[in-house]
Amino acid sequence: MEIGVINSLTNGGRCFDHVAQFGLKVCQLACWDTSLATREVAQVVVEESVKTGVRVCAVWAGWSGPAEWNFTRGPITLGLVPREYRAQRVEELKRWADFASWIGAPAIITHCGFIPENMTDPEYQPVVDAIREVAQYCQQRGIGFWFETGQETPVVLLRTIQRVGTDNLGINLDPANLILYGKGNPIDALDVIGRWVRNVHVKDGLYPTDGDHLGYEVPVGQGKVRFPEFLQRLKEIGFDGELIIEREISGEQQIRDIRQAVSDLQRWLAEV
Ligand code: MG
C-alpha cells in the first residue's frame, strides 16, 4: 500500500511540487474544470510527472453545475442523479476519460450522487444507464471507472456495480465519507464492497448528529475510522492499492495535517 495525496490540477499541469513536498511519489489528480481536460494540459502533466517522479494513480473527475454537500440539497445537486444535469455531466466525465487515457492514468473517479436506495424508484434505472454509458466509454479507452463512496450505502453501491455490469468498475473508498454521511462503518463495509476497492482516501470524520447536515471532517486518527484496524482489514482482504491522503481544508493547517497523516500512516503500516 503506497501513500499518496490528492493533487489539484492547477497551473496548466505544473502542479506536482505539491506532492513532492511531502516526499511522496504518487497522487490522484483532481479537477472540477473540464476546460482543462485538453491534449496540451495532458502533455504538460506527462512531462511534469516524469520530471518530478510522481505517478498519477487516477484522475478525480469533477463536473459542472451546483454541488451541495448536505442531506437537504445534496440529492438534487450531486453527480449523475439529478436529471437536469445528467446528460451534461456524462459528457464531462467522458472528457476526463479522454484526459486520463492521454496521461496514462488507469482510471477516473467521481461521485455519482445519492443513488436511490429503493431500486424501484423510477430514477434508479436511468442513473444506472448513465453510469454505464460513462463506464463503457472508459472501457473503450482501456481505463477504469471507479465510484467514490459517500452518498450511498455500501450495498447500494454493490447493487449498482452489478447492474452497470462492465468489467472495468472499481471503488475509491473514502472511509470518512461513509461516516460523515452516516452510510456505514468503513471496516464492516469491506465485507460488502472490499473486493472492488482500488484506491482509498485517507480521511477521517465524525458521524452526523442532526438529520440535515453531514458529520464533521477531522484530522486523520481523530475520528471514527479507527485507521490501524481499517488498514489491518484492508491487508487481510489483499488490498494493495494506493492510500491517498485527502484533507478538505486549505492553507498551512492542511499542509501540517497531511505531514502528520504521512507519518502516522507509515507507523501504522509498519505494524500491520
Ligand atoms: Mg474523498
Short mmCIF file of C-alpha atoms and ligand atoms in Angstrom, two decimals:
data_model
loop_
_atom_site.label_atom_id
_atom_site.label_comp_id
_atom_site.label_asym_id
_atom_site.label_seq_id
_atom_site.Cartn_x
_atom_site.Cartn_y
_atom_site.Cartn_z
CA MET A 1 0.00 0.00 0.00
CA GLU A 2 1.72 3.14 -1.23
CA ILE A 3 0.98 6.51 0.42
CA GLY A 4 0.00 9.42 -1.82
CA VAL A 5 -2.02 12.61 -1.73
CA ILE A 6 -4.76 14.40 -3.65
CA ASN A 7 -3.26 16.90 -6.07
CA SER A 8 -5.37 19.64 -7.68
CA LEU A 9 -4.80 20.10 -11.40
CA THR A 10 -3.61 23.73 -11.44
CA ASN A 11 -1.03 25.90 -13.17
CA GLY A 12 -1.63 24.25 -16.55
CA GLY A 13 -0.42 20.90 -15.18
CA ARG A 14 2.74 22.21 -13.44
CA CYS A 15 1.39 21.18 -10.05
CA PHE A 16 3.49 18.22 -8.90
CA ASP A 17 5.57 20.10 -6.31
CA HIS A 18 2.54 19.82 -4.04
CA VAL A 19 3.11 16.04 -3.92
CA ALA A 20 6.91 16.11 -3.86
CA GLN A 21 6.99 18.43 -0.82
CA PHE A 22 5.72 15.55 1.32
CA GLY A 23 8.31 13.11 -0.06
CA LEU A 24 5.51 11.22 -1.85
CA LYS A 25 5.66 9.64 -5.30
CA VAL A 26 2.01 9.11 -6.18
CA CYS A 27 -1.14 11.22 -6.37
CA GLN A 28 -4.70 11.41 -7.61
CA LEU A 29 -5.04 14.37 -9.94
CA ALA A 30 -8.30 16.18 -9.13
CA CYS A 31 -10.14 18.80 -11.15
CA TRP A 32 -13.66 20.24 -11.49
CA ASP A 33 -12.94 22.39 -14.56
CA THR A 34 -13.45 20.30 -17.69
CA SER A 35 -11.93 23.04 -19.87
CA LEU A 36 -8.54 21.81 -18.55
CA ALA A 37 -9.08 18.31 -19.98
CA THR A 38 -7.06 19.11 -23.12
CA ARG A 39 -4.23 17.45 -25.05
CA GLU A 40 -1.99 20.42 -24.18
CA VAL A 41 -2.52 20.14 -20.42
CA ALA A 42 -2.16 16.35 -20.67
CA GLN A 43 1.22 16.78 -22.36
CA VAL A 44 2.41 19.10 -19.55
CA VAL A 45 1.16 16.64 -16.92
CA VAL A 46 3.09 13.79 -18.53
CA GLU A 47 6.28 15.90 -18.67
CA GLU A 48 5.92 17.12 -15.07
CA SER A 49 5.15 13.61 -13.85
CA VAL A 50 8.38 12.30 -15.40
CA LYS A 51 10.40 15.30 -14.17
CA THR A 52 9.25 15.02 -10.56
CA GLY A 53 9.00 11.22 -10.42
CA VAL A 54 5.37 11.47 -9.26
CA ARG A 55 2.89 8.94 -10.69
CA VAL A 56 -0.82 9.66 -11.22
CA CYS A 57 -2.82 6.66 -9.95
CA ALA A 58 -6.21 8.10 -11.01
CA VAL A 59 -7.92 11.25 -12.27
CA TRP A 60 -10.57 12.54 -9.86
CA ALA A 61 -13.16 13.86 -12.30
CA GLY A 62 -15.47 16.70 -11.34
CA TRP A 63 -18.46 18.09 -13.24
CA SER A 64 -20.27 21.42 -13.71
CA GLY A 65 -23.35 22.82 -12.02
CA PRO A 66 -24.29 23.08 -8.36
CA ALA A 67 -22.90 20.75 -5.71
CA GLU A 68 -24.17 20.93 -2.15
CA TRP A 69 -22.59 18.51 0.29
CA ASN A 70 -25.52 18.06 2.65
CA PHE A 71 -28.67 15.96 3.08
CA THR A 72 -31.11 18.71 2.08
CA ARG A 73 -29.89 19.70 -1.39
CA GLY A 74 -27.24 17.03 -2.00
CA PRO A 75 -29.76 14.62 -3.57
CA ILE A 76 -30.87 17.25 -6.13
CA THR A 77 -27.40 18.61 -6.98
CA LEU A 78 -24.73 15.88 -6.80
CA GLY A 79 -23.39 13.61 -9.51
CA LEU A 80 -25.42 11.81 -12.17
CA VAL A 81 -28.56 11.55 -10.05
CA PRO A 82 -30.23 14.95 -10.74
CA ARG A 83 -31.89 14.55 -14.16
CA GLU A 84 -31.41 18.16 -15.23
CA TYR A 85 -27.56 17.92 -15.10
CA ARG A 86 -27.15 14.26 -16.05
CA ALA A 87 -26.51 14.46 -19.80
CA GLN A 88 -24.06 17.36 -19.45
CA ARG A 89 -22.13 15.59 -16.70
CA VAL A 90 -21.96 12.32 -18.67
CA GLU A 91 -20.22 14.29 -21.44
CA GLU A 92 -17.86 15.97 -18.96
CA LEU A 93 -16.87 12.62 -17.45
CA LYS A 94 -16.10 11.37 -20.98
CA ARG A 95 -13.74 14.34 -21.45
CA TRP A 96 -11.95 13.32 -18.23
CA ALA A 97 -11.80 9.74 -19.50
CA ASP A 98 -10.03 11.03 -22.63
CA PHE A 99 -7.68 13.05 -20.43
CA ALA A 100 -6.91 10.09 -18.17
CA SER A 101 -6.10 7.90 -21.18
CA TRP A 102 -3.80 10.62 -22.63
CA ILE A 103 -1.77 10.85 -19.40
CA GLY A 104 -1.68 7.07 -18.89
CA ALA A 105 -3.73 7.09 -15.67
CA PRO A 106 -5.56 3.80 -15.03
CA ALA A 107 -8.99 5.22 -14.14
CA ILE A 108 -11.28 8.14 -13.46
CA ILE A 109 -13.09 8.55 -10.15
CA THR A 110 -16.20 10.55 -9.36
CA HIS A 111 -19.13 10.91 -7.00
CA CYS A 112 -22.27 9.55 -8.73
CA GLY A 113 -24.54 11.22 -6.14
CA PHE A 114 -27.32 10.00 -3.86
CA ILE A 115 -28.06 6.82 -5.85
CA PRO A 116 -31.61 5.73 -4.89
CA GLU A 117 -31.75 3.17 -2.09
CA ASN A 118 -35.05 1.95 -3.49
CA MET A 119 -34.35 0.05 -6.72
CA THR A 120 -37.97 0.51 -7.85
CA ASP A 121 -37.53 4.29 -7.77
CA PRO A 122 -38.21 5.43 -11.38
CA GLU A 123 -34.91 7.34 -11.37
CA TYR A 124 -32.80 4.30 -10.39
CA GLN A 125 -32.55 2.64 -13.81
CA PRO A 126 -31.79 5.91 -15.69
CA VAL A 127 -28.94 6.59 -13.24
CA VAL A 128 -27.56 3.07 -13.79
CA ASP A 129 -27.81 3.61 -17.56
CA ALA A 130 -25.93 6.94 -17.35
CA ILE A 131 -23.15 5.38 -15.26
CA ARG A 132 -22.93 2.50 -17.76
CA GLU A 133 -22.58 4.96 -20.65
CA VAL A 134 -19.58 6.58 -18.93
CA ALA A 135 -18.13 3.23 -17.84
CA GLN A 136 -18.36 1.82 -21.38
CA TYR A 137 -16.65 4.93 -22.74
CA CYS A 138 -13.86 4.38 -20.21
CA GLN A 139 -13.67 0.71 -21.17
CA GLN A 140 -13.20 1.62 -24.84
CA ARG A 141 -10.21 3.76 -23.78
CA GLY A 142 -8.73 1.00 -21.68
CA ILE A 143 -9.30 2.66 -18.32
CA GLY A 144 -11.43 2.00 -15.25
CA PHE A 145 -14.42 3.83 -13.82
CA TRP A 146 -14.26 3.99 -10.02
CA PHE A 147 -17.05 5.15 -7.72
CA GLU A 148 -16.06 7.34 -4.79
CA THR A 149 -18.05 6.30 -1.73
CA GLY A 150 -20.11 8.88 0.06
CA GLN A 151 -23.74 9.41 -0.74
CA GLU A 152 -24.87 5.80 -0.85
CA THR A 153 -24.73 2.77 1.43
CA PRO A 154 -22.22 0.01 0.61
CA VAL A 155 -24.97 -2.37 -0.51
CA VAL A 156 -26.47 0.24 -2.87
CA LEU A 157 -23.02 0.67 -4.38
CA LEU A 158 -22.60 -3.11 -4.74
CA ARG A 159 -26.02 -3.43 -6.39
CA THR A 160 -25.26 -0.57 -8.76
CA ILE A 161 -21.91 -2.08 -9.77
CA GLN A 162 -23.71 -5.35 -10.54
CA ARG A 163 -26.41 -3.56 -12.57
CA VAL A 164 -23.90 -1.46 -14.56
CA GLY A 165 -22.11 -4.70 -15.33
CA THR A 166 -18.96 -3.62 -17.19
CA ASP A 167 -15.66 -5.24 -16.24
CA ASN A 168 -13.74 -2.01 -15.54
CA LEU A 169 -15.56 -0.88 -12.38
CA GLY A 170 -13.96 -0.21 -9.03
CA ILE A 171 -14.30 1.80 -5.86
CA ASN A 172 -12.34 4.66 -4.38
CA LEU A 173 -13.21 4.01 -0.75
CA ASP A 174 -13.33 7.18 1.33
CA PRO A 175 -13.85 5.76 4.84
CA ALA A 176 -14.60 9.20 6.29
CA ASN A 177 -17.43 9.75 3.81
CA LEU A 178 -19.23 6.61 4.98
CA ILE A 179 -19.15 8.14 8.46
CA LEU A 180 -19.84 11.80 7.54
CA TYR A 181 -22.95 10.73 5.59
CA GLY A 182 -23.92 8.14 8.21
CA LYS A 183 -23.97 5.45 5.50
CA GLY A 184 -21.86 2.78 7.13
CA ASN A 185 -18.86 1.68 9.13
CA PRO A 186 -15.85 1.56 6.79
CA ILE A 187 -14.30 -1.53 8.37
CA ASP A 188 -17.53 -3.52 8.07
CA ALA A 189 -18.14 -2.06 4.60
CA LEU A 190 -15.14 -4.06 3.39
CA ASP A 191 -17.25 -7.23 3.88
CA VAL A 192 -19.70 -5.84 1.30
CA ILE A 193 -17.56 -3.96 -1.23
CA GLY A 194 -13.98 -4.85 -0.27
CA ARG A 195 -13.20 -6.76 -3.44
CA TRP A 196 -13.98 -3.69 -5.58
CA VAL A 197 -11.69 -1.26 -3.74
CA ARG A 198 -8.88 0.09 -5.94
CA ASN A 199 -7.84 3.26 -4.06
CA VAL A 200 -8.52 4.56 -0.56
CA HIS A 201 -8.87 8.13 0.64
CA VAL A 202 -7.13 8.66 3.95
CA LYS A 203 -9.60 10.99 5.62
CA ASP A 204 -11.33 10.87 9.00
CA GLY A 205 -14.58 12.17 10.41
CA LEU A 206 -17.44 12.04 12.87
CA TYR A 207 -20.99 10.77 12.36
CA PRO A 208 -23.85 13.26 11.75
CA THR A 209 -25.69 14.46 14.83
CA ASP A 210 -28.66 16.06 13.07
CA GLY A 211 -30.73 14.99 10.08
CA ASP A 212 -29.84 17.83 7.71
CA HIS A 213 -26.07 18.16 7.97
CA LEU A 214 -23.13 15.84 7.43
CA GLY A 215 -20.80 14.99 10.28
CA TYR A 216 -17.51 16.87 10.60
CA GLU A 217 -14.22 16.02 8.95
CA VAL A 218 -11.38 15.85 11.49
CA PRO A 219 -7.62 15.17 11.16
CA VAL A 220 -6.69 11.56 10.39
CA GLY A 221 -6.62 9.50 13.58
CA GLN A 222 -9.01 11.78 15.48
CA GLY A 223 -12.29 10.48 14.04
CA LYS A 224 -14.30 7.27 13.89
CA VAL A 225 -12.44 5.42 11.11
CA ARG A 226 -10.06 3.58 13.50
CA PHE A 227 -7.21 3.54 10.97
CA PRO A 228 -4.94 0.82 12.43
CA GLU A 229 -7.87 -1.64 12.39
CA PHE A 230 -9.05 -0.41 8.97
CA LEU A 231 -5.55 -0.90 7.49
CA GLN A 232 -5.33 -4.34 9.05
CA ARG A 233 -8.61 -5.35 7.41
CA LEU A 234 -7.50 -3.90 4.05
CA LYS A 235 -4.38 -6.04 4.27
CA GLU A 236 -6.40 -9.14 5.18
CA ILE A 237 -8.55 -8.80 2.07
CA GLY A 238 -5.45 -8.38 -0.10
CA PHE A 239 -5.77 -4.68 -0.90
CA ASP A 240 -2.52 -3.41 -2.39
CA GLY A 241 -3.61 -0.10 -3.95
CA GLU A 242 -2.80 3.49 -3.08
CA LEU A 243 -3.66 5.24 0.19
CA ILE A 244 -4.41 8.80 -0.90
CA ILE A 245 -4.43 11.44 1.84
CA GLU A 246 -7.29 13.91 1.50
CA ARG A 247 -7.64 16.86 3.87
CA GLU A 248 -10.51 19.12 2.86
CA ILE A 249 -9.21 22.35 4.36
CA SER A 250 -6.67 24.78 2.88
CA GLY A 251 -3.60 26.73 3.91
CA GLU A 252 -0.84 25.94 6.38
CA GLN A 253 -3.01 23.75 8.58
CA GLN A 254 -3.75 21.48 5.61
CA ILE A 255 -0.02 21.06 4.96
CA ARG A 256 0.65 20.29 8.63
CA ASP A 257 -2.19 17.77 8.78
CA ILE A 258 -1.00 16.00 5.62
CA ARG A 259 2.54 15.71 7.02
CA GLN A 260 1.14 14.27 10.24
CA ALA A 261 -1.02 11.79 8.28
CA VAL A 262 2.02 10.61 6.29
CA SER A 263 3.96 9.93 9.44
CA ASP A 264 1.03 8.26 11.23
CA LEU A 265 0.34 6.05 8.20
CA GLN A 266 3.96 4.97 7.98
CA ARG A 267 3.85 3.95 11.63
CA TRP A 268 0.53 2.12 11.32
CA LEU A 269 1.58 0.32 8.12
CA ALA A 270 4.73 -0.93 9.81
CA GLU A 271 2.51 -2.65 12.37
CA VAL A 272 0.03 -4.41 10.07
MG MG B 1 -12.74 11.62 -0.74
#
